[in-house]
């Protein structure tokens, strides 16, 4: 960063082979926040080769589980020691408020603590095969070399969901943060070294997915690819990996319904719908971007919501007065503007927003107003496609069956919210929704101990929870005959 080498390959920090760099932009004001090394495809190939050699060498994967668990705890301690610095980097890079970034670093810490405890408690499974001479057991072993590709909305958090279980399992890895937001991951990789991660176990490259993707994924040297990002990229990676029969886990975002029945607690419903969609300016894979509301309360609810949306304080994430920051980049704002124009042309009713803020103090940043479209139809692109910005669409229903049908009417299936004071109905609707996480009378919360991932085109595989560790493991059945005798099948 800023002249220091940023690529960690084979235990050595180095610059890009062609000395290429990238300006990392602070989206709150358009200034250059840092200049980082931009890896070449050859750098990425070197990183994969280093991870391969470190795995095949066997020393890391043979470390005692207790040793790896202690290492994860040391990482967690260092994260807390450097929390303020890491949070500042995250805010400068993504635009999110400093308060959110602090929460992110605490969440990253809890992921390391969780996998430390979980891997330390793992036990082999003994299988009774009906022969007292045979000890049959099922053990878990590291899957091998992992490529970990993260997006820009929760840069360190998303990366931690991959690195923590990969280390816990005994894998080696190449991490690639988003080229838009690499700063926290670079700083964090230094912490991993400080915590005692052996050379070549974690390798770090940053650069554009288009330039590095082939080197990272189109190879027999990688055993597992964990990717979080857009649907199109997830498809590309899955196709390439299929050629090599490489295991892939992909988390590809969502178009998440928030269903509000007329009997829901109004105050918390309005508050959670607002937070669910406008937190981090909507750049959240589980953002509740589709309000699906019972017709009888819809007019009043939307009017109240619009008033609250207009009072959200937008500004530089470093300013403690800001409640939400800018979009991650000018390019991303352009995409949001296209979606808003599309919504208008499709006939949705623009209730509020739909523009950049008029405050001249925000003119240099990629800010956009919280936007609400009422009277939306399920066929509209703004209802079906992940906009990944501060856009809420409103659809109305009159029956429970209709609410469920609307909630499931998406190619995605990452998350959903249901709000009702009728708990029997709440349970019925929760079970009927085809989404990976469903909140009943709450929204947005998660824990390191529970699985995260999607149905449908939100992806394959799960992160977090016990399954988030299993993804990084191969399962081996060991059959040990302690008193061998001839099988006696062939008589000659
Ligand atoms: O994602 P990309 P983008 C959604 C959201 C957003 C859209 C596009 O709707 O508007 O995706 O965002 C790397 N081989 N989500 O374009 O390109 C890339 O460098 C290997 C949802 O930023 O998918 C980055 O590190 N890697 C989401 C990562 O993939 C490749 C979070 C994600 O970038 C690659 C972010 C390739 N061929 C966006 N091409 C979520 N699920 O939360 C790109 N990359």
PDB file of N, CA and C and ligand atoms in Angstrom, residues 147-154 158 176-180 207-214 216-217 225 227-234 236-237 240 250-254 283-286 328 332 335-336 339 385-389 412 414 452 458, ligand 1:
ATOM      1  N   UNK A 147      -9.230 -21.269  -3.273  1.00  0.00           N
ATOM      2  CA  UNK A 147      -9.210 -19.902  -3.819  1.00  0.00           C
ATOM      3  C   UNK A 147     -10.422 -19.180  -3.236  1.00  0.00           C
ATOM      4  N   UNK A 148     -10.167 -18.057  -2.610  1.00  0.00           N
ATOM      5  CA  UNK A 148     -11.192 -17.336  -1.852  1.00  0.00           C
ATOM      6  C   UNK A 148     -11.399 -15.965  -2.494  1.00  0.00           C
ATOM      7  N   UNK A 149     -12.525 -15.782  -3.120  1.00  0.00           N
ATOM      8  CA  UNK A 149     -12.771 -14.535  -3.869  1.00  0.00           C
ATOM      9  C   UNK A 149     -13.908 -13.780  -3.190  1.00  0.00           C
ATOM     10  N   UNK A 150     -13.615 -12.544  -2.798  1.00  0.00           N
ATOM     11  CA  UNK A 150     -14.577 -11.780  -1.989  1.00  0.00           C
ATOM     12  C   UNK A 150     -15.047 -10.530  -2.735  1.00  0.00           C
ATOM     13  N   UNK A 151     -16.213 -10.021  -2.344  1.00  0.00           N
ATOM     14  CA  UNK A 151     -16.762  -8.819  -2.971  1.00  0.00           C
ATOM     15  C   UNK A 151     -16.412  -7.552  -2.185  1.00  0.00           C
ATOM     16  N   UNK A 152     -17.050  -6.441  -2.574  1.00  0.00           N
ATOM     17  CA  UNK A 152     -16.649  -5.137  -2.036  1.00  0.00           C
ATOM     18  C   UNK A 152     -17.580  -4.600  -0.962  1.00  0.00           C
ATOM     19  N   UNK A 153     -18.717  -5.244  -0.717  1.00  0.00           N
ATOM     20  CA  UNK A 153     -19.668  -4.610   0.215  1.00  0.00           C
ATOM     21  C   UNK A 153     -19.315  -4.853   1.681  1.00  0.00           C
ATOM     22  N   UNK A 154     -18.828  -6.068   1.978  1.00  0.00           N
ATOM     23  CA  UNK A 154     -18.327  -6.376   3.329  1.00  0.00           C
ATOM     24  C   UNK A 154     -16.951  -7.023   3.141  1.00  0.00           C
ATOM     25  N   UNK A 158     -16.680 -10.751   4.610  1.00  0.00           N
ATOM     26  CA  UNK A 158     -16.891 -11.866   3.672  1.00  0.00           C
ATOM     27  C   UNK A 158     -15.637 -12.715   3.554  1.00  0.00           C
ATOM     28  N   UNK A 176      -8.336 -13.460  -2.753  1.00  0.00           N
ATOM     29  CA  UNK A 176      -8.413 -12.294  -3.653  1.00  0.00           C
ATOM     30  C   UNK A 176      -9.588 -11.417  -3.235  1.00  0.00           C
ATOM     31  N   UNK A 177      -9.274 -10.276  -2.603  1.00  0.00           N
ATOM     32  CA  UNK A 177     -10.361  -9.347  -2.287  1.00  0.00           C
ATOM     33  C   UNK A 177     -10.832  -8.651  -3.561  1.00  0.00           C
ATOM     34  N   UNK A 178     -11.938  -7.949  -3.470  1.00  0.00           N
ATOM     35  CA  UNK A 178     -12.373  -7.158  -4.621  1.00  0.00           C
ATOM     36  C   UNK A 178     -11.335  -6.080  -4.899  1.00  0.00           C
ATOM     37  N   UNK A 179     -11.093  -5.844  -6.171  1.00  0.00           N
ATOM     38  CA  UNK A 179     -10.142  -4.794  -6.560  1.00  0.00           C
ATOM     39  C   UNK A 179     -10.637  -3.414  -6.119  1.00  0.00           C
ATOM     40  N   UNK A 180     -11.934  -3.294  -5.872  1.00  0.00           N
ATOM     41  CA  UNK A 180     -12.500  -2.001  -5.472  1.00  0.00           C
ATOM     42  C   UNK A 180     -12.182  -1.708  -3.993  1.00  0.00           C
ATOM     43  N   UNK A 207      -6.462  -7.607  -7.652  1.00  0.00           N
ATOM     44  CA  UNK A 207      -6.517  -7.151  -9.027  1.00  0.00           C
ATOM     45  C   UNK A 207      -7.880  -7.498  -9.580  1.00  0.00           C
ATOM     46  N   UNK A 208      -8.079  -7.172 -10.841  1.00  0.00           N
ATOM     47  CA  UNK A 208      -9.418  -7.366 -11.398  1.00  0.00           C
ATOM     48  C   UNK A 208      -9.691  -8.847 -11.604  1.00  0.00           C
ATOM     49  N   UNK A 209     -10.953  -9.211 -11.406  1.00  0.00           N
ATOM     50  CA  UNK A 209     -11.347 -10.608 -11.599  1.00  0.00           C
ATOM     51  C   UNK A 209     -11.116 -11.035 -13.037  1.00  0.00           C
ATOM     52  N   UNK A 210     -11.363 -10.124 -13.972  1.00  0.00           N
ATOM     53  CA  UNK A 210     -11.193 -10.471 -15.382  1.00  0.00           C
ATOM     54  C   UNK A 210      -9.749 -10.848 -15.670  1.00  0.00           C
ATOM     55  N   UNK A 211      -8.798 -10.129 -15.058  1.00  0.00           N
ATOM     56  CA  UNK A 211      -7.372 -10.388 -15.339  1.00  0.00           C
ATOM     57  C   UNK A 211      -6.858 -11.619 -14.591  1.00  0.00           C
ATOM     58  N   UNK A 212      -7.351 -11.850 -13.386  1.00  0.00           N
ATOM     59  CA  UNK A 212      -6.779 -12.918 -12.548  1.00  0.00           C
ATOM     60  C   UNK A 212      -7.630 -14.181 -12.519  1.00  0.00           C
ATOM     61  N   UNK A 213      -8.885 -14.058 -12.972  1.00  0.00           N
ATOM     62  CA  UNK A 213      -9.839 -15.151 -12.806  1.00  0.00           C
ATOM     63  C   UNK A 213      -9.350 -16.463 -13.397  1.00  0.00           C
ATOM     64  N   UNK A 214      -8.831 -16.430 -14.628  1.00  0.00           N
ATOM     65  CA  UNK A 214      -8.409 -17.672 -15.283  1.00  0.00           C
ATOM     66  C   UNK A 214      -7.294 -18.343 -14.491  1.00  0.00           C
ATOM     67  N   UNK A 216      -6.674 -18.167 -11.426  1.00  0.00           N
ATOM     68  CA  UNK A 216      -7.119 -18.640 -10.113  1.00  0.00           C
ATOM     69  C   UNK A 216      -8.096 -19.815 -10.189  1.00  0.00           C
ATOM     70  N   UNK A 217      -8.795 -19.928 -11.308  1.00  0.00           N
ATOM     71  CA  UNK A 217      -9.880 -20.922 -11.341  1.00  0.00           C
ATOM     72  C   UNK A 217      -9.715 -21.997 -12.416  1.00  0.00           C
ATOM     73  N   UNK A 225     -13.109 -23.635  -4.631  1.00  0.00           N
ATOM     74  CA  UNK A 225     -13.249 -22.193  -4.868  1.00  0.00           C
ATOM     75  C   UNK A 225     -14.449 -21.710  -4.067  1.00  0.00           C
ATOM     76  N   UNK A 227     -16.608 -18.376  -3.562  1.00  0.00           N
ATOM     77  CA  UNK A 227     -16.798 -17.088  -4.240  1.00  0.00           C
ATOM     78  C   UNK A 227     -18.035 -16.385  -3.695  1.00  0.00           C
ATOM     79  N   UNK A 228     -17.923 -15.114  -3.444  1.00  0.00           N
ATOM     80  CA  UNK A 228     -19.090 -14.289  -3.143  1.00  0.00           C
ATOM     81  C   UNK A 228     -19.067 -13.099  -4.095  1.00  0.00           C
ATOM     82  N   UNK A 229     -20.150 -12.885  -4.798  1.00  0.00           N
ATOM     83  CA  UNK A 229     -20.201 -11.782  -5.756  1.00  0.00           C
ATOM     84  C   UNK A 229     -21.450 -11.869  -6.590  1.00  0.00           C
ATOM     85  N   UNK A 230     -21.356 -11.405  -7.822  1.00  0.00           N
ATOM     86  CA  UNK A 230     -22.530 -11.314  -8.683  1.00  0.00           C
ATOM     87  C   UNK A 230     -22.879 -12.645  -9.340  1.00  0.00           C
ATOM     88  N   UNK A 231     -24.145 -12.753  -9.751  1.00  0.00           N
ATOM     89  CA  UNK A 231     -24.651 -13.979 -10.372  1.00  0.00           C
ATOM     90  C   UNK A 231     -23.863 -14.339 -11.638  1.00  0.00           C
ATOM     91  N   UNK A 232     -23.603 -13.339 -12.481  1.00  0.00           N
ATOM     92  CA  UNK A 232     -22.902 -13.603 -13.744  1.00  0.00           C
ATOM     93  C   UNK A 232     -21.507 -14.161 -13.489  1.00  0.00           C
ATOM     94  N   UNK A 233     -20.799 -13.571 -12.544  1.00  0.00           N
ATOM     95  CA  UNK A 233     -19.447 -14.045 -12.236  1.00  0.00           C
ATOM     96  C   UNK A 233     -19.505 -15.447 -11.632  1.00  0.00           C
ATOM     97  N   UNK A 234     -20.495 -15.672 -10.791  1.00  0.00           N
ATOM     98  CA  UNK A 234     -20.651 -16.996 -10.179  1.00  0.00           C
ATOM     99  C   UNK A 234     -20.859 -18.074 -11.236  1.00  0.00           C
ATOM    100  N   UNK A 236     -19.824 -17.896 -14.403  1.00  0.00           N
ATOM    101  CA  UNK A 236     -18.564 -18.065 -15.139  1.00  0.00           C
ATOM    102  C   UNK A 236     -17.623 -18.971 -14.362  1.00  0.00           C
ATOM    103  N   UNK A 237     -17.459 -18.685 -13.083  1.00  0.00           N
ATOM    104  CA  UNK A 237     -16.521 -19.464 -12.260  1.00  0.00           C
ATOM    105  C   UNK A 237     -16.983 -20.918 -12.162  1.00  0.00           C
ATOM    106  N   UNK A 240     -16.106 -22.774 -15.399  1.00  0.00           N
ATOM    107  CA  UNK A 240     -14.671 -23.048 -15.515  1.00  0.00           C
ATOM    108  C   UNK A 240     -14.276 -24.166 -14.557  1.00  0.00           C
ATOM    109  N   UNK A 250     -20.742 -20.863  -4.025  1.00  0.00           N
ATOM    110  CA  UNK A 250     -20.958 -19.498  -4.510  1.00  0.00           C
ATOM    111  C   UNK A 250     -22.114 -18.852  -3.755  1.00  0.00           C
ATOM    112  N   UNK A 251     -21.905 -17.616  -3.349  1.00  0.00           N
ATOM    113  CA  UNK A 251     -22.982 -16.816  -2.742  1.00  0.00           C
ATOM    114  C   UNK A 251     -23.199 -15.621  -3.643  1.00  0.00           C
ATOM    115  N   UNK A 252     -24.388 -15.555  -4.269  1.00  0.00           N
ATOM    116  CA  UNK A 252     -24.569 -14.653  -5.409  1.00  0.00           C
ATOM    117  C   UNK A 252     -25.644 -13.596  -5.188  1.00  0.00           C
ATOM    118  N   UNK A 253     -25.845 -13.229  -3.945  1.00  0.00           N
ATOM    119  CA  UNK A 253     -26.767 -12.128  -3.686  1.00  0.00           C
ATOM    120  C   UNK A 253     -28.216 -12.573  -3.622  1.00  0.00           C
ATOM    121  N   UNK A 254     -29.117 -11.588  -3.608  1.00  0.00           N
ATOM    122  CA  UNK A 254     -30.524 -11.928  -3.437  1.00  0.00           C
ATOM    123  C   UNK A 254     -31.434 -10.787  -3.839  1.00  0.00           C
ATOM    124  N   UNK A 283     -26.407  -1.851  -0.193  1.00  0.00           N
ATOM    125  CA  UNK A 283     -25.380  -2.711  -0.804  1.00  0.00           C
ATOM    126  C   UNK A 283     -25.118  -3.932   0.096  1.00  0.00           C
ATOM    127  N   UNK A 284     -26.165  -4.664   0.321  1.00  0.00           N
ATOM    128  CA  UNK A 284     -26.137  -5.809   1.240  1.00  0.00           C
ATOM    129  C   UNK A 284     -26.838  -6.954   0.532  1.00  0.00           C
ATOM    130  N   UNK A 285     -26.194  -8.136   0.509  1.00  0.00           N
ATOM    131  CA  UNK A 285     -26.806  -9.236  -0.261  1.00  0.00           C
ATOM    132  C   UNK A 285     -28.156  -9.627   0.305  1.00  0.00           C
ATOM    133  N   UNK A 286     -28.348  -9.434   1.618  1.00  0.00           N
ATOM    134  CA  UNK A 286     -29.622  -9.822   2.243  1.00  0.00           C
ATOM    135  C   UNK A 286     -30.534  -8.616   2.448  1.00  0.00           C
ATOM    136  N   UNK A 328     -20.567   2.465  -3.500  1.00  0.00           N
ATOM    137  CA  UNK A 328     -19.146   2.109  -3.460  1.00  0.00           C
ATOM    138  C   UNK A 328     -18.331   2.793  -4.550  1.00  0.00           C
ATOM    139  N   UNK A 332     -20.944   2.128  -9.858  1.00  0.00           N
ATOM    140  CA  UNK A 332     -22.098   1.462  -9.238  1.00  0.00           C
ATOM    141  C   UNK A 332     -23.283   2.425  -9.165  1.00  0.00           C
ATOM    142  N   UNK A 335     -25.142   2.427 -12.318  1.00  0.00           N
ATOM    143  CA  UNK A 335     -26.018   1.261 -12.460  1.00  0.00           C
ATOM    144  C   UNK A 335     -27.344   1.479 -11.708  1.00  0.00           C
ATOM    145  N   UNK A 336     -27.242   2.080 -10.524  1.00  0.00           N
ATOM    146  CA  UNK A 336     -28.458   2.361  -9.742  1.00  0.00           C
ATOM    147  C   UNK A 336     -29.338   3.367 -10.491  1.00  0.00           C
ATOM    148  N   UNK A 339     -31.300   1.667 -13.085  1.00  0.00           N
ATOM    149  CA  UNK A 339     -32.434   0.909 -12.528  1.00  0.00           C
ATOM    150  C   UNK A 339     -33.593   1.845 -12.194  1.00  0.00           C
ATOM    151  N   UNK A 385     -34.609  -8.015 -10.422  1.00  0.00           N
ATOM    152  CA  UNK A 385     -33.138  -8.021 -10.469  1.00  0.00           C
ATOM    153  C   UNK A 385     -32.550  -7.396  -9.213  1.00  0.00           C
ATOM    154  N   UNK A 386     -31.388  -7.894  -8.827  1.00  0.00           N
ATOM    155  CA  UNK A 386     -30.721  -7.345  -7.650  1.00  0.00           C
ATOM    156  C   UNK A 386     -30.114  -5.991  -8.024  1.00  0.00           C
ATOM    157  N   UNK A 387     -30.666  -4.909  -7.482  1.00  0.00           N
ATOM    158  CA  UNK A 387     -30.138  -3.585  -7.840  1.00  0.00           C
ATOM    159  C   UNK A 387     -28.915  -3.241  -6.995  1.00  0.00           C
ATOM    160  N   UNK A 388     -28.848  -3.780  -5.801  1.00  0.00           N
ATOM    161  CA  UNK A 388     -27.723  -3.577  -4.880  1.00  0.00           C
ATOM    162  C   UNK A 388     -27.508  -2.101  -4.558  1.00  0.00           C
ATOM    163  N   UNK A 389     -28.620  -1.417  -4.386  1.00  0.00           N
ATOM    164  CA  UNK A 389     -28.560  -0.001  -4.040  1.00  0.00           C
ATOM    165  C   UNK A 389     -29.766   0.364  -3.197  1.00  0.00           C
ATOM    166  N   UNK A 412     -33.807 -15.722  -7.039  1.00  0.00           N
ATOM    167  CA  UNK A 412     -32.894 -15.849  -5.905  1.00  0.00           C
ATOM    168  C   UNK A 412     -33.588 -16.551  -4.737  1.00  0.00           C
ATOM    169  N   UNK A 414     -32.072 -15.898  -1.010  1.00  0.00           N
ATOM    170  CA  UNK A 414     -31.066 -15.754   0.052  1.00  0.00           C
ATOM    171  C   UNK A 414     -31.713 -15.505   1.413  1.00  0.00           C
ATOM    172  N   UNK A 452     -25.186 -19.694   6.573  1.00  0.00           N
ATOM    173  CA  UNK A 452     -25.609 -18.589   5.714  1.00  0.00           C
ATOM    174  C   UNK A 452     -25.444 -19.010   4.260  1.00  0.00           C
ATOM    175  N   UNK A 458     -29.316 -17.855  -5.625  1.00  0.00           N
ATOM    176  CA  UNK A 458     -28.459 -17.193  -4.626  1.00  0.00           C
ATOM    177  C   UNK A 458     -27.214 -18.019  -4.368  1.00  0.00           C
TER     178      UNK A 458
HETATM  179  O1  LIG B   1     -19.268  -8.311  -8.668  1.00  0.00           O
HETATM  180  P1  LIG B   1     -18.246  -9.358  -9.181  1.00  0.00           P
HETATM  181  P2  LIG B   1     -19.394  -6.769  -9.058  1.00  0.00           P
HETATM  182  C1  LIG B   1     -23.832  -8.341  -7.002  1.00  0.00           C
HETATM  183  C2  LIG B   1     -24.500  -6.974  -6.995  1.00  0.00           C
HETATM  184  C3  LIG B   1     -23.572  -6.172  -7.833  1.00  0.00           C
HETATM  185  C4  LIG B   1     -23.183  -7.185  -8.876  1.00  0.00           C
HETATM  186  C5  LIG B   1     -21.897  -6.904  -9.595  1.00  0.00           C
HETATM  187  O2  LIG B   1     -25.750  -7.062  -7.610  1.00  0.00           O
HETATM  188  O3  LIG B   1     -24.188  -5.061  -8.391  1.00  0.00           O
HETATM  189  O4  LIG B   1     -23.043  -8.387  -8.158  1.00  0.00           O
HETATM  190  O5  LIG B   1     -20.892  -6.532  -8.669  1.00  0.00           O
HETATM  191  C6  LIG B   1     -14.133 -11.118  -8.719  1.00  0.00           C
HETATM  192  N1  LIG B   1     -13.002 -14.874 -12.021  1.00  0.00           N
HETATM  193  N2  LIG B   1     -23.015  -8.541  -5.826  1.00  0.00           N
HETATM  194  O6  LIG B   1     -19.240  -6.574 -10.516  1.00  0.00           O
HETATM  195  O7  LIG B   1     -17.615  -8.918 -10.467  1.00  0.00           O
HETATM  196  C7  LIG B   1     -14.039  -9.647  -8.488  1.00  0.00           C
HETATM  197  O8  LIG B   1     -12.735  -9.185  -8.772  1.00  0.00           O
HETATM  198  C8  LIG B   1     -12.711 -14.768 -10.723  1.00  0.00           C
HETATM  199  C9  LIG B   1     -23.600  -9.354  -4.809  1.00  0.00           C
HETATM  200  O9  LIG B   1     -18.484  -6.023  -8.189  1.00  0.00           O
HETATM  201  O10 LIG B   1     -18.936 -10.658  -9.125  1.00  0.00           O
HETATM  202  C10 LIG B   1     -14.438  -9.556  -7.026  1.00  0.00           C
HETATM  203  O11 LIG B   1     -13.333  -9.931  -6.213  1.00  0.00           O
HETATM  204  N3  LIG B   1     -13.074 -13.702  -9.974  1.00  0.00           N
HETATM  205  C11 LIG B   1     -22.641  -9.719  -3.810  1.00  0.00           C
HETATM  206  C12 LIG B   1     -15.532 -10.613  -6.919  1.00  0.00           C
HETATM  207  O12 LIG B   1     -15.328 -11.473  -8.034  1.00  0.00           O
HETATM  208  C13 LIG B   1     -13.765 -12.719 -10.570  1.00  0.00           C
HETATM  209  C14 LIG B   1     -21.573  -8.809  -3.430  1.00  0.00           C
HETATM  210  C15 LIG B   1     -16.951 -10.066  -6.968  1.00  0.00           C
HETATM  211  O13 LIG B   1     -17.083  -9.252  -8.083  1.00  0.00           O
HETATM  212  C16 LIG B   1     -14.089 -12.784 -11.933  1.00  0.00           C
HETATM  213  C17 LIG B   1     -21.071  -8.039  -4.555  1.00  0.00           C
HETATM  214  C18 LIG B   1     -13.680 -13.929 -12.663  1.00  0.00           C
HETATM  215  N4  LIG B   1     -13.966 -14.088 -13.953  1.00  0.00           N
HETATM  216  C19 LIG B   1     -21.818  -7.918  -5.688  1.00  0.00           C
HETATM  217  N5  LIG B   1     -14.767 -11.648 -12.255  1.00  0.00           N
HETATM  218  C20 LIG B   1     -23.083 -10.616  -2.718  1.00  0.00           C
HETATM  219  N6  LIG B   1     -23.339 -11.883  -3.028  1.00  0.00           N
HETATM  220  O14 LIG B   1     -23.166 -10.217  -1.581  1.00  0.00           O
HETATM  221  C21 LIG B   1     -14.863 -10.901 -11.124  1.00  0.00           C
HETATM  222  N7  LIG B   1     -14.252 -11.543 -10.107  1.00  0.00           N
END
